[in-house]
Amino acid sequence: VYTFVVAFVVFTTGANWLSEKPRYFLPAVLLALPVARLLAPLRTSVLIPLIIAITLATTWMGVYLLVIARLAS
């Protein structure tokens, strides 16, 4: 329940909190454990494109946060 509440707060706060969202979202990393268990039985031919897509999305978000945090300060 805690991780879902943290995720909700992180994703619904205003834009002025954007530079601090990764720090607040860190305790909610436990959300990835059930997802990992669901993805474990998938075949490699499915996992590789999925991992590439997730990597590209998180890289874009990280760069976006770096740019916003740099411009905000």
Steps between C-alpha positions, in 0.01 A plus 500: 500500500785737586665461161173569317439811711854625431459432127169685499648802679806506276304488177227743602706782650553824315778581258699692763578165669637348180865524602433312826270226368774236462597543864143462619435207268800299624305329785244384244759292314342199670227529236745345255519169687152371405555617143830310489326184618240538225765553232729215615328219306496692169721386216820683413358609164234696690720626783774657289272747311314571824822577687618721213172694504509542878864611483422761236202630696690529828798660326272759342339571837840529671631743240175695518530527879863610472410773255202620705700488825784695338263761361306528827803577712 
